[in-house]
Amino acid sequence: EVSPQENYFSREMLDRLSGKRTDKTWLESKHSDPDTVYLMFSKLNPMVSMPQEDDGGETKLCRFRYEAVKDLLQKPATVLIFLGVEKRKNPSSSSDAVQEPPAWFAIGSDEDAVELLKRCREKNFCFPKSPHRDLLKLNEEEAGVVAQARSVLSWHSRYSFCPTCGSSTSLEEAGYKRSCLNSECRSLQGVHNTCYPRVDPVVIMLVIHPDGNQCLLGRKKMFPAGMFSCLAGFVEPGESLEEAVRREVEEESGVKVGPVNYVSCQPWPMPSSLMMGCLAVAMSTDISVDESEIEEARWFPRQQVIDSMFKGSHPTFSVPPRQTIAHQLIRHWIGINSNL
Amino acid sequence: EVSPQENYFSREMLDRLSGKRTDKTWLESKHSDPDTVYLMFSKLNPMVSMPQEDDGGETKLCRFRYEAVKDLLQKPATVLIFLGVEKRKNPSSSSDAVQEPPAWFAIGSDEDAVELLKRCREKNFCFPKSPHRDLLKLNEEEAGVVAQARSVLSWHSRYSFCPTCGSSTSLEEAGYKRSCLNSECRSLQGVHNTCYPRVDPVVIMLVIHPDGNQCLLGRKKMFPAGMFSCLAGFVEPGESLEEAVRREVEEESGVKVGPVNYVSCQPWPMPSSLMMGCLAVAMSTDISVDESEIEEARWFPRQQVIDSMFKGSHPTFSVPPRQTIAHQLIRHWIGINSNL
Ligand SMILES: Nc1ncnc2c1ncn2[C@@H]1O[C@H](COP(=O)(O)O)[C@@H](O)[C@H]1O
Ligand SMILES: Nc1ncnc2c1ncn2[C@@H]1O[C@H](COP(=O)(O)O)[C@@H](O)[C@H]1O
Ligand SMILES: [Mg+2]
Ligand SMILES: [Mg+2]
Ligand SMILES: [Mg+2]
Ligand SMILES: [Mg+2]
Ligand SMILES: [Mg+2]
Ligand SMILES: [Mg+2]
Ligand SMILES: [Zn+2]
Ligand SMILES: [Zn+2]
């Protein structure tokens, strides 16, 4: 069932049904449907129940029904995103066929977080403070839903004015479009990306030493002590993935890269990146870091990487957690035969 | 020399030297350097010399020196983008080492196109009217430069106001950043994508029939008569490449897709997409097109595709030109053994 290309944040438990985004009647019937599931977001983070100290449980999304949120839906500052309907596990079963699967929506609210939390009886409900850490504790299915919702909400929070003319915009198509309210605006003639959510392609790459037995990892100043990760950077306009890998590696480490191979990708909803994971073969080995971005970069022998990832006690360094594509790229390399 | 991953628009003849974008002294010295090359754009299209009727030549970029454009550089409405410096063919040669390679800039001008053309003596110089056709006639190196320049210029032309607060913005970092002029704006606290050029990831895929010997091609109403191409669509927020392929194929043709494999990508500077080319294996074969987007979709037998691509006289259908990644994906599939 688990595909080798599946990374955290990439599972889709919902069918987005993009065709329904313009079907106002259908959407309205779903709004008040008692089976509909609402997720609540405050400052881009979802309300969750956190595992209690040392109960080792997982963080879970707090799911609301229409009755519990209908007042919020009336507020003009509320952003409402249609996420999709639950995918049928067993599409041929006859009982499913009668009833439509539940629809999911995300609510972006500007209400005070404390007020929003009062809607829940449970006291371990909260809005995570550090998404980079806390949003990695969901199960795979909920992580996928959060990836979609948080990316779209981030777009609305930063793109509420028309970049072409500076006017206000209105939210359309169930949260997937914003249209300029200035009827003279160029953005209304033809189709323009200014009206649609932004997704930023990023390359993240594990660079392999020409000897096939070492990999290049770097650390930023803000990383936890001892942690090293893959190099990464934004794809620039007019650039291929493979060229972006070569440029970013050379910029950040001074190492020249030859062949590049795509491995898998990861949506990263902070705010809305698409991390394209690659293996890259180095053509040179001298390291000279760009100090504005990277504090240190080093070649790590395969055995040292294996020891750090799998031997518990005293690793010489650490890598990012398994939910990151950086971790998965490193594991992928470890699984490949040595000496390319 | 030619890599299997190289598509039209993806060759990089310039080293972008992104570190120099903040080095005002260096940039200024390059502006007036007599070796510096300027390209001129009007309404996002570069000035070129078109091949004369039936001389079969290629379209070439018109290159200017500082003296010919310095008045334009003074105009406040002119957008100036640093593209990079020429890559050294032979980095170890000692004569090269003394002199820095020429820098290239793109000028986006709002002057009247007729006025701009008067700067040239030649009368076959012009600004292409249909970029989708005319920009495919450059050589590979110039196509790569145009991909970069046109994508960045498109961004400036649509994103001159701050999407976060609606204020005006100023151009910075040699054309790779726009900063909000409202000092209270949230976009100035921390790093936000609103300040950087937008690149839209798109999936484009050749879907293979479960029998391994047919591929799925579709046509839009606006295509030339008889032309069919790969299906394609924008990657949505919080979605992996592979999921985007499955979603778009099902939306546009009703066909369900299983395994997806990345092949190569193509920057497409109209305005600023990154086309991620994939092969996808169908799990179902019934076709039901989304008529708002696709006029017709069909399974084409391998032999019919080969005949249409390589036999001159009376093809039953046509595919897009070789400069498109759609064409290259189809060729790639033809080259793979039949019966997957
Ligand atoms: N879309 C974007 N979002 C955020 N930062 C960007 C973006 N594009 C370019 N940058 C710049 O890229 C830097 C990070 O470098 P890198 O990730 O290595 O490309 C940021 O500090 C920004 O200056
Ligand atoms: N970034 C974008 N730029 C332009 N159109 C977009 C974008 N994102 C979504 N769309 C919509 O996607 C449609 C094209 O469909 P597709 O290319 O199949 O995804 C356009 O007509 C727009 O309605
Ligand atoms: Mg970068
Ligand atoms: Mg970088
Ligand atoms: Mg980086
Ligand atoms: Mg589509
Ligand atoms: Mg689409
Ligand atoms: Mg499409
Ligand atoms: Zn506008
Ligand atoms: Zn602003």
Short mmCIF file of C-alpha atoms in Angstrom, two decimals, chain A residues 20-306:
data_model
loop_
_atom_site.label_atom_id
_atom_site.label_comp_id
_atom_site.label_asym_id
_atom_site.label_seq_id
_atom_site.Cartn_x
_atom_site.Cartn_y
_atom_site.Cartn_z
CA LYS A 20 -17.46 21.25 -7.48
CA ARG A 21 -15.64 24.45 -6.55
CA THR A 22 -17.85 26.45 -8.89
CA ASP A 23 -21.04 24.60 -7.98
CA LYS A 24 -22.55 26.95 -5.40
CA THR A 25 -25.69 24.90 -4.83
CA TRP A 26 -23.74 21.74 -4.11
CA LEU A 27 -21.30 23.60 -1.83
CA GLU A 28 -24.12 25.18 0.14
CA SER A 29 -25.83 21.86 0.67
CA LYS A 30 -22.53 20.50 2.00
CA HIS A 31 -22.03 23.45 4.36
CA SER A 32 -25.02 22.48 6.46
CA ASP A 33 -24.76 18.73 5.94
CA PRO A 34 -24.45 17.07 9.39
CA ASP A 35 -21.76 14.70 8.04
CA THR A 36 -19.52 17.55 6.90
CA VAL A 37 -16.21 17.89 8.75
CA TYR A 38 -14.77 21.31 9.60
CA LEU A 39 -11.19 21.96 10.66
CA MET A 40 -10.41 25.19 12.45
CA PHE A 41 -7.26 27.22 11.85
CA SER A 42 -5.94 30.20 13.78
CA LYS A 43 -2.89 32.01 12.38
CA LEU A 44 -2.47 29.16 9.86
CA ASN A 45 -2.30 26.43 12.48
CA PRO A 46 -5.03 23.82 13.00
CA MET A 47 -6.71 23.15 16.31
CA VAL A 48 -5.40 19.79 17.51
CA SER A 49 -5.46 17.57 20.57
CA MET A 50 -1.90 17.13 21.71
CA PRO A 51 -0.76 13.90 23.30
CA GLN A 52 -0.56 14.25 27.09
CA GLU A 53 2.91 14.29 28.60
CA ASP A 54 4.43 10.82 28.15
CA ASP A 55 1.28 9.11 26.85
CA GLY A 56 3.11 8.73 23.52
CA GLY A 57 -0.08 9.24 21.52
CA GLU A 58 -0.34 11.16 18.29
CA THR A 59 -1.50 14.68 17.68
CA LYS A 60 -5.02 14.64 16.21
CA LEU A 61 -6.98 17.22 14.28
CA CYS A 62 -10.03 18.56 16.09
CA ARG A 63 -13.06 17.92 13.86
CA PHE A 64 -16.17 20.09 14.09
CA ARG A 65 -19.72 19.71 12.81
CA TYR A 66 -21.77 22.44 11.20
CA GLU A 67 -23.69 23.31 14.37
CA ALA A 68 -20.47 24.08 16.24
CA VAL A 69 -19.10 26.51 13.66
CA LYS A 70 -22.07 28.02 11.83
CA ASP A 71 -21.69 31.36 13.59
CA LEU A 72 -18.07 31.54 12.41
CA LEU A 73 -19.13 30.86 8.83
CA GLN A 74 -21.24 34.02 8.91
CA LYS A 75 -18.33 36.29 9.84
CA PRO A 76 -16.95 38.24 6.88
CA ALA A 77 -13.31 37.77 7.96
CA THR A 78 -13.63 33.99 7.99
CA VAL A 79 -11.91 32.20 5.13
CA LEU A 80 -13.61 28.96 4.10
CA ILE A 81 -11.80 26.40 1.93
CA PHE A 82 -13.40 23.32 0.42
CA LEU A 83 -10.89 20.50 0.87
CA GLY A 84 -12.72 17.63 -0.83
CA VAL A 85 -14.77 14.57 0.04
CA GLU A 86 -13.48 11.42 1.71
CA LYS A 87 -12.16 8.89 -0.76
CA ARG A 88 -14.12 5.66 -0.73
CA LYS A 89 -12.05 2.82 0.64
CA ASN A 90 -14.22 0.33 -1.24
CA PRO A 91 -15.76 2.07 -4.24
CA SER A 92 -17.88 -0.89 -5.32
CA SER A 93 -19.69 -1.47 -2.03
CA SER A 94 -23.38 -0.83 -2.53
CA SER A 95 -24.13 0.89 0.79
CA ASP A 96 -21.54 3.58 0.06
CA ALA A 97 -23.03 4.20 -3.34
CA VAL A 98 -26.29 5.47 -1.88
CA GLN A 99 -24.79 8.08 0.42
CA GLU A 100 -22.25 10.66 -0.66
CA PRO A 101 -19.02 10.56 1.36
CA PRO A 102 -18.51 13.38 3.90
CA ALA A 103 -17.13 16.70 2.66
CA TRP A 104 -14.31 18.50 4.48
CA PHE A 105 -13.76 22.24 4.84
CA ALA A 106 -11.04 24.32 6.50
CA ILE A 107 -11.99 27.46 8.40
CA GLY A 108 -9.40 30.21 8.70
CA SER A 109 -10.60 32.41 11.55
CA ASP A 110 -9.33 35.73 12.80
CA GLU A 111 -11.06 35.28 16.16
CA ASP A 112 -8.97 35.16 19.28
CA ALA A 113 -7.40 31.70 19.72
CA VAL A 114 -8.56 31.51 23.35
CA GLU A 115 -12.15 32.17 22.25
CA LEU A 116 -11.93 29.50 19.58
CA LEU A 117 -10.62 26.96 22.07
CA LYS A 118 -13.66 27.53 24.29
CA ARG A 119 -15.70 25.73 21.63
CA CYS A 120 -14.16 22.48 22.81
CA ARG A 121 -14.84 20.65 25.99
CA GLU A 122 -11.46 18.92 26.09
CA LYS A 123 -8.70 20.84 27.77
CA ASN A 124 -5.78 19.36 25.87
CA PHE A 125 -6.90 21.07 22.68
CA CYS A 126 -4.63 23.81 21.38
CA PHE A 127 -3.18 25.58 18.36
CA PRO A 128 0.43 24.42 17.90
CA LYS A 129 3.01 27.09 18.56
CA SER A 130 5.80 25.72 16.36
CA PRO A 131 4.34 24.25 13.20
CA HIS A 132 7.76 23.06 11.99
CA ARG A 133 7.81 20.68 14.95
CA ASP A 134 4.20 20.14 15.97
CA LEU A 135 2.69 19.52 12.54
CA LEU A 136 5.05 16.55 12.13
CA LYS A 137 3.17 14.60 14.82
CA LEU A 138 -0.04 13.95 12.90
CA ASN A 139 -0.84 10.66 11.25
CA GLU A 140 -0.14 10.43 7.50
CA GLU A 141 -3.74 11.05 6.47
CA GLU A 142 -4.30 14.12 8.62
CA ALA A 143 -0.85 15.44 7.61
CA GLY A 144 -1.98 15.37 3.99
CA VAL A 145 -5.13 17.32 4.78
CA VAL A 146 -3.15 19.90 6.75
CA ALA A 147 -0.68 20.26 3.87
CA GLN A 148 -3.50 21.25 1.55
CA ALA A 149 -5.40 23.47 3.98
CA ARG A 150 -2.40 25.28 5.40
CA SER A 151 -0.91 26.03 1.97
CA VAL A 152 -4.16 27.54 0.70
CA LEU A 153 -4.74 29.51 3.91
CA SER A 154 -1.17 30.86 3.78
CA TRP A 155 -1.86 32.13 0.30
CA HIS A 156 -4.99 33.97 1.42
CA SER A 157 -3.21 35.47 4.39
CA ARG A 158 -0.45 37.01 2.21
CA TYR A 159 -2.28 37.61 -1.06
CA SER A 160 -5.41 39.55 -0.21
CA PHE A 161 -4.55 42.45 -2.53
CA CYS A 162 -4.25 42.29 -6.28
CA PRO A 163 -0.54 42.32 -7.19
CA THR A 164 -1.34 43.84 -10.59
CA CYS A 165 -3.18 46.97 -9.42
CA GLY A 166 -3.17 46.96 -5.59
CA SER A 167 -6.96 46.73 -5.21
CA SER A 168 -8.79 44.42 -2.85
CA THR A 169 -9.76 40.99 -4.08
CA SER A 170 -12.61 38.61 -3.33
CA LEU A 171 -12.38 34.93 -2.56
CA GLU A 172 -13.96 32.65 -5.15
CA GLU A 173 -14.19 29.02 -6.22
CA ALA A 174 -14.46 27.65 -2.70
CA GLY A 175 -11.10 29.17 -1.74
CA TYR A 176 -9.00 28.40 -4.85
CA LYS A 177 -9.24 31.75 -6.58
CA ARG A 178 -9.07 35.44 -5.73
CA SER A 179 -10.39 37.98 -8.21
CA CYS A 180 -9.58 41.65 -8.36
CA LEU A 181 -12.46 43.93 -7.39
CA ASN A 182 -11.27 46.68 -9.75
CA SER A 183 -13.23 46.02 -12.91
CA GLU A 184 -10.59 47.80 -15.05
CA CYS A 185 -7.79 45.52 -13.86
CA ARG A 186 -5.70 43.65 -16.45
CA SER A 187 -5.79 40.57 -14.23
CA LEU A 188 -9.44 40.11 -15.19
CA GLN A 189 -8.65 39.81 -18.91
CA GLY A 190 -7.59 36.26 -19.68
CA VAL A 191 -6.18 33.80 -17.17
CA HIS A 192 -3.37 34.99 -14.87
CA ASN A 193 -1.52 33.28 -12.08
CA THR A 194 -2.15 36.29 -9.81
CA CYS A 195 -5.64 34.81 -9.22
CA TYR A 196 -4.48 31.34 -8.16
CA PRO A 197 -2.68 29.89 -5.15
CA ARG A 198 1.08 30.00 -5.25
CA VAL A 199 3.22 26.88 -4.96
CA ASP A 200 7.00 27.39 -4.77
CA PRO A 201 9.14 24.65 -6.29
CA VAL A 202 12.27 23.94 -4.24
CA VAL A 203 15.07 21.49 -4.96
CA ILE A 204 16.49 19.44 -2.11
CA MET A 205 19.37 17.16 -2.93
CA LEU A 206 21.69 14.61 -1.50
CA VAL A 207 25.04 15.13 -3.21
CA ILE A 208 27.12 11.96 -3.52
CA HIS A 209 30.92 12.06 -3.52
CA PRO A 210 32.58 10.82 -6.74
CA ASP A 211 33.78 7.79 -4.71
CA GLY A 212 30.14 6.82 -4.09
CA ASN A 213 30.69 6.36 -0.37
CA GLN A 214 30.28 9.80 1.10
CA CYS A 215 27.50 12.34 0.99
CA LEU A 216 27.47 16.10 1.39
CA LEU A 217 25.42 17.52 4.24
CA GLY A 218 25.28 21.05 5.55
CA ARG A 219 23.92 22.92 8.51
CA LYS A 220 22.30 26.31 8.94
CA LYS A 221 22.93 28.34 12.06
CA MET A 222 19.34 27.89 13.22
CA PHE A 223 19.54 24.06 13.17
CA PRO A 224 19.63 22.19 16.50
CA ALA A 225 23.21 21.52 17.63
CA GLY A 226 24.80 18.63 15.75
CA MET A 227 22.15 18.41 13.04
CA PHE A 228 23.12 18.27 9.36
CA SER A 229 20.78 18.03 6.38
CA CYS A 230 20.59 18.04 2.60
CA LEU A 231 21.24 21.28 0.75
CA ALA A 232 18.15 22.92 -0.73
CA GLY A 233 17.03 26.04 -2.55
CA PHE A 234 14.27 27.70 -4.54
CA VAL A 235 14.02 26.94 -8.24
CA GLU A 236 14.54 30.20 -10.12
CA PRO A 237 12.50 31.49 -13.09
CA GLY A 238 13.46 29.86 -16.38
CA GLU A 239 15.45 27.10 -14.75
CA SER A 240 15.11 23.32 -14.88
CA LEU A 241 15.10 21.23 -11.73
CA GLU A 242 18.45 19.71 -12.63
CA GLU A 243 20.06 23.11 -13.24
CA ALA A 244 18.63 24.43 -9.98
CA VAL A 245 20.29 21.53 -8.17
CA ARG A 246 23.66 22.30 -9.79
CA ARG A 247 23.38 26.04 -9.12
CA GLU A 248 22.28 25.77 -5.48
CA VAL A 249 24.92 23.16 -4.60
CA GLU A 250 27.66 25.26 -6.14
CA GLU A 251 26.36 28.45 -4.50
CA GLU A 252 26.08 26.94 -1.05
CA SER A 253 29.05 24.56 -0.94
CA GLY A 254 31.30 25.27 -3.93
CA VAL A 255 30.90 21.63 -5.07
CA LYS A 256 30.28 21.03 -8.79
CA VAL A 257 27.52 18.58 -9.66
CA GLY A 258 27.10 16.37 -12.75
CA PRO A 259 24.17 13.93 -13.15
CA VAL A 260 21.01 14.63 -11.17
CA ASN A 261 18.19 12.15 -10.58
CA TYR A 262 14.75 12.93 -9.24
CA VAL A 263 13.71 10.59 -6.40
CA SER A 264 10.45 11.85 -4.87
CA CYS A 265 8.83 15.06 -3.72
CA GLN A 266 7.16 16.51 -0.63
CA PRO A 267 4.62 19.30 -0.29
CA TRP A 268 5.85 21.49 2.58
CA PRO A 269 3.04 23.74 3.81
CA MET A 270 5.21 26.32 5.58
CA PRO A 271 4.02 28.25 3.73
CA SER A 272 3.56 26.48 0.40
CA SER A 273 6.59 24.80 -1.11
CA LEU A 274 6.95 21.72 -3.24
CA MET A 275 10.23 20.05 -2.29
CA MET A 276 11.65 18.13 -5.24
CA GLY A 277 14.05 15.54 -3.85
CA CYS A 278 17.05 14.52 -5.97
CA LEU A 279 20.26 12.51 -5.81
CA ALA A 280 23.17 14.34 -7.41
CA VAL A 281 26.66 13.15 -8.26
CA ALA A 282 29.53 15.48 -7.39
CA MET A 283 32.22 16.25 -9.98
CA SER A 284 34.47 18.06 -7.49
CA THR A 285 35.07 17.65 -3.77
CA ASP A 286 36.49 20.89 -2.33
CA ILE A 287 34.03 22.60 -0.05
CA SER A 288 33.70 26.35 0.32
CA VAL A 289 30.47 27.37 2.04
CA ASP A 290 28.35 30.43 1.43
CA GLU A 291 28.41 31.71 4.97
CA SER A 292 25.28 33.81 4.62
CA GLU A 293 23.28 30.62 4.27
CA ILE A 294 25.31 27.65 5.52
CA GLU A 295 27.34 27.46 8.69
CA GLU A 296 29.21 24.30 7.78
CA ALA A 297 29.14 21.60 5.09
CA ARG A 298 31.02 18.29 5.17
CA TRP A 299 31.41 14.97 3.41
CA PHE A 300 30.04 12.21 5.65
CA PRO A 301 31.14 8.60 5.07
CA ARG A 302 28.29 6.16 4.51
CA GLN A 303 29.11 4.17 7.64
CA GLN A 304 28.98 7.27 9.81
CA VAL A 305 25.59 8.16 8.38
CA ILE A 306 24.29 4.63 9.04
#
